[in-house]
CSV table of C-alpha atoms in Angstrom, one decimal:
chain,number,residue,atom,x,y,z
B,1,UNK,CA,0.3,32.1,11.8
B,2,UNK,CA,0.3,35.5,11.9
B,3,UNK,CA,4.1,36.0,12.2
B,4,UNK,CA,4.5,33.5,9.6
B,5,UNK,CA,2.1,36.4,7.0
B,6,UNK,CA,4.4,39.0,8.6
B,7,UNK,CA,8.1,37.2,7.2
B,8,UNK,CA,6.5,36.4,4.1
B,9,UNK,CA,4.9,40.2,3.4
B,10,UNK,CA,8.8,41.2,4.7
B,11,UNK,CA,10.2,38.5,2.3
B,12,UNK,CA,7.9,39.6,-1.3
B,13,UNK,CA,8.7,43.2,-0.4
B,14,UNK,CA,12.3,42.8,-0.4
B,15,UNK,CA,12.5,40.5,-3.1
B,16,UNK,CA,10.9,43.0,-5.1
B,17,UNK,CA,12.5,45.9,-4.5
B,18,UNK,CA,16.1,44.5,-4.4
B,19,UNK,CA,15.4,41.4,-6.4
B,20,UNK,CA,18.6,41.4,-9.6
B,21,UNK,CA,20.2,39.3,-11.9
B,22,UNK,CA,22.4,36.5,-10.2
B,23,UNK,CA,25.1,34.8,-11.5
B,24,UNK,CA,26.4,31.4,-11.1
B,25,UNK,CA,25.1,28.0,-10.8
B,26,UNK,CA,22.2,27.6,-8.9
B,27,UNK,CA,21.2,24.0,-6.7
B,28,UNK,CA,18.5,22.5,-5.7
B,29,UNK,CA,17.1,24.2,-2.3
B,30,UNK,CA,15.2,22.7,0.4
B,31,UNK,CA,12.9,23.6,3.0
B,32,UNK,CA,13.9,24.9,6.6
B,33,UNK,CA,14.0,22.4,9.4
B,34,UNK,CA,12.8,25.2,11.8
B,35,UNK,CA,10.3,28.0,10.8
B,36,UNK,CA,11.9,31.1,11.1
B,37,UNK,CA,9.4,32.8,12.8
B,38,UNK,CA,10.1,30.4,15.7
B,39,UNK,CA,12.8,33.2,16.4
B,40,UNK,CA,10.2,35.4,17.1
B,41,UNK,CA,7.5,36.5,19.4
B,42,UNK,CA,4.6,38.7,19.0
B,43,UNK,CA,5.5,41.2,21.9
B,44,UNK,CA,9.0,41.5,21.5
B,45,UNK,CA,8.1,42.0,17.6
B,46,UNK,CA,6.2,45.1,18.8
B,47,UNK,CA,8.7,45.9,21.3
B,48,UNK,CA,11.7,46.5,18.7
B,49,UNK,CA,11.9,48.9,15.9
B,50,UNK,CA,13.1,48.5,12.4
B,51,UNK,CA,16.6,49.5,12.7
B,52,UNK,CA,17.4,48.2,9.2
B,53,UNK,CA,17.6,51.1,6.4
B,54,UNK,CA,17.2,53.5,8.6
B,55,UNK,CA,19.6,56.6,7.5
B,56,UNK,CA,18.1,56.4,3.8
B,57,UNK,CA,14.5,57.4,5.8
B,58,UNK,CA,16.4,60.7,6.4
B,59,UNK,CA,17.7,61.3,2.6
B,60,UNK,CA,15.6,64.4,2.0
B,61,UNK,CA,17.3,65.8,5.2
B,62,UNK,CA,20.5,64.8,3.8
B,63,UNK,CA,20.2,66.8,0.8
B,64,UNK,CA,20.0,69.7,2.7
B,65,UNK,CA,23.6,69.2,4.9
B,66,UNK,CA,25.9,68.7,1.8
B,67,UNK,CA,26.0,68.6,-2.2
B,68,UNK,CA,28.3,65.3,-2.3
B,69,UNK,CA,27.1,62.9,-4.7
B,70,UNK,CA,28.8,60.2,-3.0
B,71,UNK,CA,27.3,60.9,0.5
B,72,UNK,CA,23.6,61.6,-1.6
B,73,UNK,CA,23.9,58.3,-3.2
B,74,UNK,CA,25.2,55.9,-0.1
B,75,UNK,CA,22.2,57.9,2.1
B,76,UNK,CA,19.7,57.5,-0.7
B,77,UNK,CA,20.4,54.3,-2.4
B,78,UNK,CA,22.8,52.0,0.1
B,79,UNK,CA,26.5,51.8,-0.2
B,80,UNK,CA,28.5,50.2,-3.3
B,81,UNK,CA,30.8,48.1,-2.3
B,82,UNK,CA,33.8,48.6,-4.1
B,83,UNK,CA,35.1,45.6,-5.2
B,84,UNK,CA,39.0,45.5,-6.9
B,85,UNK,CA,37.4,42.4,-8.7
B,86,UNK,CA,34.2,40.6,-8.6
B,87,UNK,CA,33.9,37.7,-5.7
B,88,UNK,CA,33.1,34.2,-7.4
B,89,UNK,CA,29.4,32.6,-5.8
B,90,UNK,CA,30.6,30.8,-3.1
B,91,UNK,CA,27.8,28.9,-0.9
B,92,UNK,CA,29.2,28.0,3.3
B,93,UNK,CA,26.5,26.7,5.4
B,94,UNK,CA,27.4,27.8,8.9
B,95,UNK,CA,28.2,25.0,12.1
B,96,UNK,CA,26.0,24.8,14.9
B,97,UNK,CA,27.5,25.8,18.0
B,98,UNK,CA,28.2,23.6,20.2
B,99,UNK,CA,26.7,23.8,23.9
B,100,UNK,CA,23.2,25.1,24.9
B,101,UNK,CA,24.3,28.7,25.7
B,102,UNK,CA,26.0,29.2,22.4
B,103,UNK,CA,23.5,27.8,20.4
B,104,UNK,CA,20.6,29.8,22.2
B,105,UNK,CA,22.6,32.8,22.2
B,106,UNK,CA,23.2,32.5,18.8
B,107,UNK,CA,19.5,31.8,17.7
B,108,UNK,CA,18.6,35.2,20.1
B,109,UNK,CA,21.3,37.3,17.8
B,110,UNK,CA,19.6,35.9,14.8
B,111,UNK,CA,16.2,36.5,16.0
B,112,UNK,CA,16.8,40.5,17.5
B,113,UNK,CA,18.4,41.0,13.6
B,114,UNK,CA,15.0,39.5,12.1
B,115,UNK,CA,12.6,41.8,13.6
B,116,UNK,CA,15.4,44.5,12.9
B,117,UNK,CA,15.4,44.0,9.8
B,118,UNK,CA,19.6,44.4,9.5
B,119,UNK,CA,19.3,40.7,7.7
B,120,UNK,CA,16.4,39.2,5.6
B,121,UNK,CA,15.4,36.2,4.2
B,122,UNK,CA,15.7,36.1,0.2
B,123,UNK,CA,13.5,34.1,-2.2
B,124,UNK,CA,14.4,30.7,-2.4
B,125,UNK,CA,15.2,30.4,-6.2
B,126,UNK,CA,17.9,32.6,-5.5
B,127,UNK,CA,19.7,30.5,-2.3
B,128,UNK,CA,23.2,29.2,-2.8
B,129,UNK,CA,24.2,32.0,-5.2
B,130,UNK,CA,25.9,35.1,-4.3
B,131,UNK,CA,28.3,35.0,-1.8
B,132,UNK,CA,28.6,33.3,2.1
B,133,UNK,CA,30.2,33.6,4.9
B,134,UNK,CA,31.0,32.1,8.2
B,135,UNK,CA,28.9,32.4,11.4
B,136,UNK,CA,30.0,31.5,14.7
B,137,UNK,CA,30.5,32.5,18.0
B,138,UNK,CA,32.5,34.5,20.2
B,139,UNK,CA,32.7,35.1,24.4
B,140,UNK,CA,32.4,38.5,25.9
B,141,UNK,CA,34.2,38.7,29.2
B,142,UNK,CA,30.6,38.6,30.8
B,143,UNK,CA,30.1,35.2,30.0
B,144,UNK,CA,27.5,35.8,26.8
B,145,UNK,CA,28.5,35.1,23.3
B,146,UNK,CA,29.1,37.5,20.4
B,147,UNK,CA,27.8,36.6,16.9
B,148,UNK,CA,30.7,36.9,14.3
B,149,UNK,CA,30.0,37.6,10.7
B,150,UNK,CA,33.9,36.6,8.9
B,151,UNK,CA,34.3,38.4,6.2
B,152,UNK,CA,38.6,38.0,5.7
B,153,UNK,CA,37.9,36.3,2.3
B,154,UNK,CA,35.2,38.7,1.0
B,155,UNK,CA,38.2,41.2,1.9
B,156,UNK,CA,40.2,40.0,-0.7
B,157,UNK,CA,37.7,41.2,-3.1
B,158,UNK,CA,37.2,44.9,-1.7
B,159,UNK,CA,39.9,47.7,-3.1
B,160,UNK,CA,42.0,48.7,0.1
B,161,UNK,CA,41.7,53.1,0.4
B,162,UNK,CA,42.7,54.9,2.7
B,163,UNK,CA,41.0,57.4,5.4
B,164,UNK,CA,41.8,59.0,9.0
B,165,UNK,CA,39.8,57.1,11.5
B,166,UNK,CA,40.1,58.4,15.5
B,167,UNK,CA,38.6,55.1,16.6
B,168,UNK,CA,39.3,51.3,16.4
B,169,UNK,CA,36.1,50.0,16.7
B,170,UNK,CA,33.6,49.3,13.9
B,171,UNK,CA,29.7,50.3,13.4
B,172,UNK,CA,26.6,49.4,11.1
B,173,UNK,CA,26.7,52.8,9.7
B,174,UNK,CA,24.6,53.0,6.4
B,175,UNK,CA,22.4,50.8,4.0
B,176,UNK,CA,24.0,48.3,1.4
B,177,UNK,CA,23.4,48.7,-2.3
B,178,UNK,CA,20.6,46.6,-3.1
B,179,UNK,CA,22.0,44.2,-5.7
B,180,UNK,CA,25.3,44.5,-3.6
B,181,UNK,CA,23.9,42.5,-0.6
B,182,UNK,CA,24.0,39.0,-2.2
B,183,UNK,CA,27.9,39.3,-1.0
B,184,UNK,CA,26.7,39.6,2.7
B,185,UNK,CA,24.5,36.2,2.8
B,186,UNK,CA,25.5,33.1,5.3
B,187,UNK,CA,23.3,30.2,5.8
B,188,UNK,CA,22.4,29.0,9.4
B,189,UNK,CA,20.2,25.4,10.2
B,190,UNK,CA,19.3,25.6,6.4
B,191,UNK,CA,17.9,29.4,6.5
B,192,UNK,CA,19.3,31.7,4.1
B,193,UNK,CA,19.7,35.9,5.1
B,194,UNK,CA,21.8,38.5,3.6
B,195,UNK,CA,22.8,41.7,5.6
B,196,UNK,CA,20.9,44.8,4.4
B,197,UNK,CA,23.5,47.4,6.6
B,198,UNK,CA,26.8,47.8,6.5
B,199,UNK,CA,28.1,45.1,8.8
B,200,UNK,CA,30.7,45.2,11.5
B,201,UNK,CA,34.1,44.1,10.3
B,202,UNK,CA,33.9,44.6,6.9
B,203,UNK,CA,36.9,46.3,5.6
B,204,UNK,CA,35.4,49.7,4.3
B,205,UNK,CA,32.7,50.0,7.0
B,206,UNK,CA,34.6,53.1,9.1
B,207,UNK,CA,35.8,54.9,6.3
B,208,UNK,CA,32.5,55.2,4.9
B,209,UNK,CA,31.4,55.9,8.1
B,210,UNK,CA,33.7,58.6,8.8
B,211,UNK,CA,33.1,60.4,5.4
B,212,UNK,CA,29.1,60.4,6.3
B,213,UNK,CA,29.3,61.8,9.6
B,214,UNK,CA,32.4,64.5,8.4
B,215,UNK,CA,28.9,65.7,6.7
B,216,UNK,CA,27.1,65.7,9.5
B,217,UNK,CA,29.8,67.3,11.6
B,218,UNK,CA,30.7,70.3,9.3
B,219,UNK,CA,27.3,71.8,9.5
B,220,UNK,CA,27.5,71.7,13.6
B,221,UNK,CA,30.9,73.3,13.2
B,222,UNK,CA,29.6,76.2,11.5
B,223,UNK,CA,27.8,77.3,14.2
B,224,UNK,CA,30.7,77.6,16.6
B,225,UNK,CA,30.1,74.1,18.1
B,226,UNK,CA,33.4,72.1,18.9
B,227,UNK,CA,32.5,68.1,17.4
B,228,UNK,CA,35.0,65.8,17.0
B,229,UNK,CA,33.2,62.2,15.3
B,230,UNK,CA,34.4,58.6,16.5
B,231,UNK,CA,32.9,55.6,15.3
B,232,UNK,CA,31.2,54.2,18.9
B,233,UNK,CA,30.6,58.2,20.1
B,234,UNK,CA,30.6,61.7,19.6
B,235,UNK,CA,32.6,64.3,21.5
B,236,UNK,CA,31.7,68.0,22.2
B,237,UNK,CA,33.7,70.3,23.6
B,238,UNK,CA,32.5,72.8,26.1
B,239,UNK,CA,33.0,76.5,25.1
C-alpha cells in the first residue's frame, strides 16, 4: 500500500508540473492488469537514487560555467526536441517477450527505470495520445537481455544537424522538455510511461551531449588541465 501512495504522489506531481495541451483523438483507457508497483520493492526503492532530472538539480552551478542560452535552457528547463515537422499521435502497445528470461529481464529494466525516475507513469486521460514506440528486447553476449526503446520512425520527425562526436556510443545525457516528453511514451502489459531523459538512440542525443559537456570542459581547460570528452568517458592527459 505504501508503494502504491508513493507512484501515485510521483504520478500527481508530474502531471502537474509537465501536464500540457495534447492533441489528437483520445480512446477509451482501461485499467492495468498488473499494479505497477509490483515492479518494486521497498528496500531496493531505498537502495536506488533518483537518477531522473538530475543535471537541472545543478542549473544554478551551470550558470556560473558558461553564458549560452542554449546550454542554460536544456540544463534548466530539459531539452527541445527539434522536430523538422510535428510527429502525428501514434499509439503502439509493446509485445510481451517471449520466454521467462526475457520477459523477467524486461519487467527488471522497467522496474530499475521506475524508481529512477528516467520514465513515469502519466495520468490516464491523457493515454494513447502523444506519441509510442516499440519496446523489445535484445541479448548481450553475457546471456542477459537489453531493453530497446526504437525510435527510427520518431527520427523521421527530428531535423538532422550536424556536430563532431569522438565516440560511437550513446548516453542519457540531459532532461526532456516537459511538454516534449509525450513523444517518448510506449505502452507495456497496458501501462503507459514516457521518458523524462534524453534516451539512448535518439538521433540528437550525442550532439547535445557533446555541446553540454564542451561547457563543462572549457572551464577545466583554462586551468592548464588536458580533457578531451567522449560520450561513455572522460580522458585526462598527464602533464
Amino acid at each position: 500500500m505504501k508503494l502504491r501512495t508513493c507512484l501515485q504522489k510521483s504520478l500527481s506531481r508530474h502531471s502537474t508540473t509537465c501536464r500540457g495541451r495534447f492533441s489528437g483523438r483520445s480512446r477509451p483507457s482501461w485499467q492495468s492488469r498488473k499494479s505497477t508497483s509490483a515492479l518494486l520493492t521497498p528496500s531496493s526503492l531505498q537502495r536506488l537514487s533518483r537518477r531522473g532530472g538530475r543535471l537541472c538539480r545543478f542549473a544554478d552551478s551551470w550558470k556560473n560555467l558558461t553564458q549560452d542560452v542554449w546550454v542554460h535552457e536544456v540544463v534548466s528547463q530539459g531539452y527541445h526536441l527539434e522536430f523538422a515537422s510535428l510527429p502525428p499521435c501514434r499509439f503502439f502497445m509493446s509485445r510481451y517477450p517471449q520466454g521467462h528470461q526475457k520477459a523477467q529481464a524486461l519487467h527488471d529494466a522497467i522496474g530499475k527505470l521506475i524508481r529512477s525516475e528516467v520514465i513515469i507513469p502519466f495520468p490516464t486521460e491523457e493515454r494513447f495520445r502523444g506519441y509510442y514506440s516499440n519496446l523489445f528486447v535484445v541479448p548481450k553476449k553475457d546471456g542477459s537481455v537489453r531493453p530497446i526503446l526504437d525510435l527510427k520512425e520518431l527520427h523521421t520527425f527530428i531535423r538532422p544537424r550536424r556536430f563532431k562526436l569522438e565516440s560511437l556510443r550513446s548516453v542519457i545525457a540531459a532532461p526532456i522538455f516537459c511538454p516534449h516528453q509525450r513523444f517518448l511514451r510506449f505502452a507495456f502489459q497496458n501501462r503507459h510511461f514516457q521518458l523524462t531523459d534524453l534516451p539512448l538512440g535518439l538521433n540528437s542525443a550525442p550532439r547535445v551531449f557533446t555541446k553540454i559537456m564542451s561547457v563543462a570542459t572549457a572551464l577545466i581547460r583554462t586551468r592548464g588541465i588536458s580533457i578531451t570528452p567522449y560520450l561513455d568517458d572522460l580522458l585526462i592527459k598527464a602533464p
